[in-house]
């Protein structure tokens, strides 16, 4: 079978561009952060309430830790993915090329901006 499976408009690329992949990257990082944060919150909640008996207050405290940590990690990783994707798209459009240098530059600029709020 020599024909392509999909019909593409004239001049369209067969691969997704950096802008299209940005949505997958940001969503994936948010979901990964929420999952990791929820598991970390469960671990912290069980650790902090180990001296309490199993009751409603303990369950509520554990649930609060799970939701708080899940939201914190989802927000952090989602923000980093947004910065990385935005830098990547801007660099690609500025340079007019799709190569590994864009990825390296976007990652470096994201790390520099993220750590710029702290001290050297």
Coordinates of N, CA, C and O in Angstrom, one line a residue:
X1 N 0.9 -1.2 0.0 CA 0.0 0.0 0.0 C 0.9 1.2 0.0 O 1.6 1.5 1.0
X2 N 0.8 2.0 -1.1 CA 1.7 3.1 -1.3 C 1.1 4.4 -0.8 O 1.8 5.4 -0.7
X3 N -0.2 4.5 -0.6 CA -0.8 5.8 -0.3 C -0.8 6.1 1.2 O -0.7 5.2 2.0
X4 N -0.8 7.3 1.5 CA -0.9 7.8 2.9 C -2.3 7.5 3.5 O -3.3 7.4 2.8
X5 N -2.3 7.3 4.8 CA -3.5 7.0 5.5 C -4.4 8.2 5.6 O -5.6 8.1 5.6
X6 N -3.9 9.4 5.6 CA -4.6 10.6 5.8 C -4.4 11.6 4.6 O -3.3 11.6 4.0
X7 N -5.4 12.4 4.3 CA -5.3 13.4 3.3 C -4.9 14.7 4.0 O -5.6 15.2 4.8
X8 N -3.8 15.3 3.6 CA -3.3 16.5 4.2 C -3.5 17.6 3.2 O -3.4 17.4 1.9
X9 N -3.8 18.9 3.7 CA -3.9 20.0 2.8 C -2.6 20.3 2.1 O -1.5 19.9 2.6
X10 N -2.6 20.9 0.9 CA -1.4 21.2 0.2 C -0.5 22.0 1.0 O -0.9 23.1 1.6
X11 N 0.8 21.6 1.1 CA 1.8 22.4 1.9 C 1.8 22.1 3.4 O 2.6 22.6 4.1
X12 N 1.0 21.2 3.9 CA 0.9 20.9 5.3 C 2.0 19.9 5.6 O 2.4 19.0 4.8
X13 N 2.6 20.0 6.8 CA 3.6 19.0 7.3 C 2.9 17.8 7.8 O 1.8 17.8 8.3
X14 N 3.7 16.7 7.7 CA 3.2 15.4 8.2 C 3.4 15.3 9.7 O 2.9 14.4 10.4
X15 N 4.3 16.1 10.3 CA 4.5 16.1 11.7 C 3.9 17.3 12.4 O 3.7 18.3 11.7
X16 N 3.7 17.2 13.6 CA 3.1 18.3 14.4 C 4.2 19.4 14.7 O 5.3 19.0 15.0
X17 N 3.8 20.6 14.7 CA 4.7 21.7 15.0 C 4.8 21.8 16.5 O 4.1 21.2 17.3
X18 N 5.7 22.7 16.9 CA 6.0 22.9 18.3 C 4.8 23.5 19.0 O 4.5 23.2 20.1
X19 N 4.0 24.4 18.3 CA 2.9 25.0 18.9 C 1.8 23.9 19.2 O 1.2 24.0 20.3
X20 N 1.6 23.0 18.3 CA 0.6 21.9 18.5 C 1.0 21.0 19.7 O 0.2 20.6 20.5
X21 N 2.3 20.7 19.8 CA 2.8 19.9 20.8 C 2.8 20.6 22.2 O 2.9 19.9 23.2
X22 N 2.7 21.9 22.2 CA 2.7 22.6 23.5 C 1.5 22.3 24.3 O 1.6 22.1 25.5
X23 N 0.4 22.1 23.7 CA -0.8 21.7 24.4 C -0.7 20.4 25.1 O -1.1 20.2 26.3
X24 N -0.1 19.4 24.4 CA 0.1 18.1 25.0 C 1.1 18.2 26.1 O 1.0 17.6 27.2
X25 N 2.2 19.0 25.9 CA 3.2 19.1 27.0 C 2.7 19.7 28.2 O 2.9 19.2 29.3
X26 N 1.9 20.8 28.1 CA 1.4 21.5 29.3 C 0.4 20.6 30.0 O 0.4 20.5 31.2
X27 N -0.5 20.0 29.3 CA -1.5 19.1 29.9 C -0.9 17.9 30.6 O -1.3 17.5 31.7
X28 N 0.1 17.3 29.9 CA 0.8 16.2 30.5 C 1.5 16.5 31.7 O 1.5 15.8 32.7
X29 N 2.2 17.7 31.7 CA 2.9 18.1 32.9 C 1.9 18.4 34.1 O 2.2 18.1 35.2
X30 N 0.8 19.0 33.8 CA -0.2 19.3 34.9 C -0.7 18.0 35.5 O -0.8 17.9 36.7
X31 N -1.0 17.0 34.6 CA -1.5 15.8 35.1 C -0.5 15.0 35.9 O -0.7 14.4 36.9
X32 N 0.8 15.0 35.4 CA 1.9 14.4 36.1 C 2.1 15.0 37.5 O 2.3 14.3 38.5
X33 N 2.1 16.4 37.5 CA 2.3 17.1 38.7 C 1.2 16.8 39.7 O 1.4 16.6 40.9
X34 N -0.1 16.7 39.2 CA -1.2 16.4 40.1 C -1.1 15.0 40.7 O -1.3 14.8 41.9
X35 N -0.7 14.1 39.9 CA -0.5 12.7 40.4 C 0.6 12.6 41.4 O 0.4 12.0 42.5
X36 N 1.7 13.2 41.0 CA 2.9 13.1 42.0 C 2.6 13.8 43.3 O 2.9 13.4 44.4
X37 N 1.9 15.0 43.2 CA 1.6 15.8 44.3 C 0.6 15.1 45.2 O 0.7 15.1 46.4
X38 N -0.4 14.4 44.6 CA -1.4 13.7 45.4 C -0.7 12.5 46.2 O -1.0 12.3 47.3
X39 N 0.2 11.8 45.5 CA 0.9 10.7 46.2 C 1.8 11.3 47.3 O 1.9 10.7 48.4
X40 N 2.4 12.4 47.0 CA 3.3 13.0 48.0 C 2.4 13.5 49.2 O 2.8 13.4 50.4
X41 N 1.2 14.1 48.9 CA 0.3 14.5 49.9 C -0.2 13.4 50.8 O -0.3 13.5 52.0
X42 N -0.5 12.3 50.1 CA -0.9 11.1 50.9 C 0.2 10.6 51.8 O -0.1 10.3 53.0
X43 N 1.4 10.6 51.3 CA 2.6 10.2 52.2 C 2.7 11.2 53.4 O 2.9 10.7 54.5
X44 N 2.7 12.4 53.1 CA 2.8 13.4 54.2 C 1.7 13.4 55.1 O 1.9 13.5 56.3
X45 N 0.5 13.2 54.6 CA -0.7 13.2 55.5 C -0.7 12.0 56.4 O -1.0 12.1 57.6
X46 N -0.3 10.8 55.9 CA -0.2 9.6 56.7 C 0.9 9.8 57.8 O 0.8 9.3 58.9
X47 N 2.0 10.4 57.4 CA 3.1 10.6 58.3 C 2.8 11.6 59.4 O 3.1 11.3 60.6
X48 N 2.1 12.7 59.1 CA 1.8 13.7 60.1 C 0.7 13.3 61.0 O 0.5 13.8 62.1
X49 N -0.2 12.4 60.6 CA -1.3 12.0 61.4 C -1.2 10.5 62.0 O -2.1 9.9 62.4
X50 N 0.0 10.0 62.0 CA 0.2 8.7 62.4 C -0.1 8.4 63.9 O -0.4 7.3 64.3
X51 N -0.1 9.5 64.7 CA -0.4 9.3 66.1 C -1.9 9.5 66.4 O -2.4 9.3 67.5
X52 N -2.7 9.8 65.4 CA -4.1 10.0 65.5 C -4.8 8.7 65.2 O -4.4 7.9 64.4
X53 N -6.0 8.5 65.9 CA -6.8 7.3 65.6 C -7.5 7.5 64.3 O -7.7 8.7 63.8
X54 N -7.9 6.4 63.6 CA -8.6 6.6 62.3 C -10.0 7.1 62.7 O -10.8 6.5 63.3
X55 N -10.2 8.4 62.2 CA -11.5 9.1 62.5 C -11.7 10.1 61.4 O -10.8 10.3 60.5
X56 N -12.8 10.8 61.5 CA -13.1 11.8 60.5 C -12.0 12.9 60.4 O -11.6 13.3 59.4
X57 N -11.6 13.4 61.6 CA -10.6 14.5 61.5 C -9.3 14.1 60.8 O -8.7 14.8 60.1
X58 N -8.9 12.8 61.1 CA -7.7 12.3 60.4 C -7.9 12.2 58.9 O -7.0 12.6 58.1
X59 N -9.0 11.7 58.5 CA -9.3 11.5 57.1 C -9.4 12.9 56.4 O -8.9 13.0 55.3
X60 N -10.0 13.8 57.1 CA -10.1 15.2 56.5 C -8.7 15.8 56.4 O -8.4 16.4 55.3
X61 N -7.9 15.6 57.4 CA -6.5 16.2 57.3 C -5.7 15.5 56.2 O -5.0 16.2 55.5
X62 N -5.8 14.2 56.0 CA -5.1 13.5 54.9 C -5.6 14.0 53.6 O -4.8 14.3 52.7
X63 N -6.9 14.1 53.5 CA -7.5 14.6 52.2 C -7.1 16.0 51.9 O -6.8 16.4 50.7
X64 N -7.0 16.9 52.9 CA -6.5 18.3 52.7 C -5.1 18.3 52.2 O -4.7 19.0 51.3
X65 N -4.2 17.4 52.7 CA -2.8 17.3 52.3 C -2.7 16.8 50.8 O -2.0 17.3 50.1
X66 N -3.6 15.9 50.5 CA -3.6 15.3 49.1 C -4.0 16.4 48.1 O -3.3 16.6 47.1
X67 N -5.0 17.1 48.4 CA -5.5 18.1 47.5 C -4.6 19.3 47.4 O -4.3 19.9 46.3
X68 N -4.0 19.7 48.6 CA -3.1 20.9 48.6 C -1.8 20.6 47.8 O -1.4 21.3 47.0
X69 N -1.2 19.4 48.1 CA 0.0 19.0 47.4 C -0.2 18.8 45.9 O 0.6 19.1 45.1
X70 N -1.3 18.1 45.6 CA -1.7 17.9 44.2 C -1.8 19.2 43.4 O -1.2 19.3 42.3
X71 N -2.5 20.1 44.0 CA -2.7 21.4 43.3 C -1.3 22.2 43.2 O -1.0 22.8 42.1
X72 N -0.5 22.1 44.2 CA 0.8 22.8 44.2 C 1.7 22.3 43.1 O 2.3 23.0 42.3
X73 N 1.8 20.9 43.1 CA 2.7 20.3 42.1 C 2.1 20.5 40.7 O 2.9 20.7 39.7
X74 N 0.8 20.4 40.5 CA 0.2 20.6 39.1 C 0.5 22.0 38.7 O 0.8 22.2 37.5
X75 N 0.3 23.0 39.5 CA 0.5 24.4 39.2 C 2.0 24.6 38.8 O 2.3 25.3 37.9
X76 N 2.9 24.1 39.6 CA 4.3 24.3 39.4 C 4.8 23.7 38.1 O 5.4 24.3 37.2
X77 N 4.5 22.4 37.8 CA 4.9 21.7 36.6 C 4.2 22.3 35.4 O 4.8 22.4 34.3
X78 N 2.9 22.7 35.5 CA 2.2 23.3 34.4 C 2.8 24.7 34.1 O 2.9 25.0 32.9
X79 N 3.2 25.4 35.0 CA 3.8 26.7 34.8 C 5.1 26.6 34.1 O 5.5 27.3 33.1
X80 N 5.9 25.6 34.5 CA 7.2 25.3 33.9 C 7.0 24.9 32.4 O 7.7 25.3 31.5
X81 N 6.0 24.0 32.2 CA 5.7 23.5 30.8 C 5.3 24.7 29.9 O 5.6 24.8 28.8
X82 N 4.5 25.6 30.5 CA 4.0 26.7 29.8 C 5.1 27.6 29.4 O 5.2 28.1 28.2
X83 N 6.0 27.9 30.3 CA 7.2 28.7 30.0 C 8.1 28.1 28.9 O 8.5 28.7 27.9
X84 N 8.4 26.8 29.1 CA 9.2 26.0 28.1 C 8.5 26.0 26.7 O 9.2 26.3 25.7
X85 N 7.3 25.8 26.7 CA 6.6 25.8 25.4 C 6.5 27.2 24.7 O 6.8 27.3 23.5
X86 N 6.3 28.2 25.5 CA 6.3 29.5 25.0 C 7.6 29.9 24.4 O 7.7 30.5 23.3
X87 N 8.7 29.7 25.2 CA 10.0 30.0 24.7 C 10.3 29.2 23.5 O 10.9 29.7 22.5
X88 N 10.0 27.9 23.4 CA 10.2 27.1 22.3 C 9.6 27.6 21.0 O 10.2 27.7 19.9
X89 N 8.3 28.0 21.1 CA 7.6 28.5 20.0 C 8.2 29.8 19.5 O 8.4 30.0 18.3
X90 N 8.5 30.7 20.4 CA 9.0 32.0 20.1 C 10.4 31.9 19.4 O 10.7 32.5 18.4
X91 N 11.2 31.0 20.0 CA 12.6 30.8 19.4 C 12.5 30.1 18.0 O 13.2 30.5 17.1
X92 N 11.5 29.2 17.8 CA 11.4 28.6 16.5 C 10.9 29.6 15.5 O 11.4 29.6 14.4
X93 N 9.9 30.4 15.9 CA 9.4 31.4 14.9 C 10.5 32.5 14.6 O 10.6 32.9 13.5
X94 N 11.3 32.8 15.6 CA 12.4 33.8 15.4 C 13.5 33.3 14.5 O 13.9 33.9 13.6
X95 N 13.9 32.0 14.8 CA 15.0 31.4 14.0 C 14.5 30.9 12.6 O 15.3 30.8 11.7
X96 N 13.3 30.5 12.6 CA 12.8 29.9 11.3 C 13.3 28.5 11.1 O 13.3 28.0 10.0
X97 N 13.7 27.8 12.1 CA 14.2 26.5 12.0 C 13.7 25.6 13.1 O 13.4 26.1 14.2
X98 N 13.5 24.3 12.8 CA 13.1 23.3 13.8 C 14.3 22.4 14.1 O 14.5 21.4 13.3
X99 N 15.0 22.6 15.2 CA 16.1 21.7 15.5 C 16.3 21.6 17.0 O 15.6 22.2 17.7
X100 N 17.3 20.9 17.4 CA 17.6 20.6 18.8 C 18.1 21.9 19.5 O 17.9 22.0 20.7
X101 N 18.6 22.8 18.8 CA 19.0 24.1 19.4 C 17.9 24.8 20.1 O 18.0 25.4 21.1
X102 N 16.7 24.8 19.4 CA 15.5 25.4 20.0 C 15.2 24.8 21.3 O 14.8 25.5 22.3
X103 N 15.2 23.5 21.4 CA 14.9 22.8 22.6 C 15.9 23.1 23.8 O 15.5 23.4 24.9
X104 N 17.2 23.1 23.4 CA 18.2 23.5 24.4 C 18.0 24.9 24.9 O 18.1 25.2 26.1
X105 N 17.8 25.8 24.0 CA 17.6 27.2 24.3 C 16.3 27.5 25.2 O 16.4 28.2 26.2
X106 N 15.2 26.8 24.8 CA 14.0 26.9 25.5 C 14.1 26.4 27.0 O 13.7 27.0 27.9
X107 N 14.8 25.3 27.1 CA 15.0 24.7 28.4 C 15.9 25.6 29.3 O 15.7 25.8 30.5
X108 N 17.0 26.1 28.7 CA 17.9 27.0 29.4 C 17.2 28.3 29.8 O 17.3 28.7 31.0
X109 N 16.4 28.9 28.9 CA 15.7 30.1 29.3 C 14.7 29.9 30.4 O 14.5 30.7 31.3
X110 N 14.0 28.7 30.3 CA 13.0 28.4 31.3 C 13.6 28.2 32.7 O 13.2 28.8 33.7
X111 N 14.7 27.5 32.7 CA 15.5 27.3 34.0 C 16.0 28.6 34.5 O 15.9 28.9 35.8
X112 N 16.5 29.5 33.7 CA 17.0 30.8 34.1 C 15.9 31.6 34.7 O 16.1 32.3 35.8
X113 N 14.8 31.7 34.0 CA 13.7 32.5 34.5 C 13.1 32.0 35.7 O 12.7 32.7 36.7
X114 N 12.9 30.6 35.8 CA 12.3 30.0 37.0 C 13.2 30.2 38.3 O 12.7 30.5 39.3
X115 N 14.5 30.2 38.1 CA 15.4 30.3 39.2 C 15.8 31.8 39.5 O 16.5 32.1 40.4
X116 N 15.4 32.7 38.6 CA 15.7 34.1 38.8 C 15.1 34.8 40.0 O 15.6 35.8 40.4
X117 N 14.0 34.2 40.5 CA 13.4 34.7 41.7 C 14.1 34.5 42.9 O 14.0 35.2 43.9
X118 N 15.0 33.5 42.9 CA 15.8 33.1 44.1 C 17.2 33.8 44.0 O 17.5 34.6 43.0
X119 N 18.0 33.6 44.9 CA 19.4 34.2 44.8 C 20.3 33.3 43.9 O 19.9 32.3 43.5
X120 N 21.5 33.8 43.7 CA 22.4 33.1 42.8 C 22.8 31.8 43.5 O 22.9 30.8 42.9

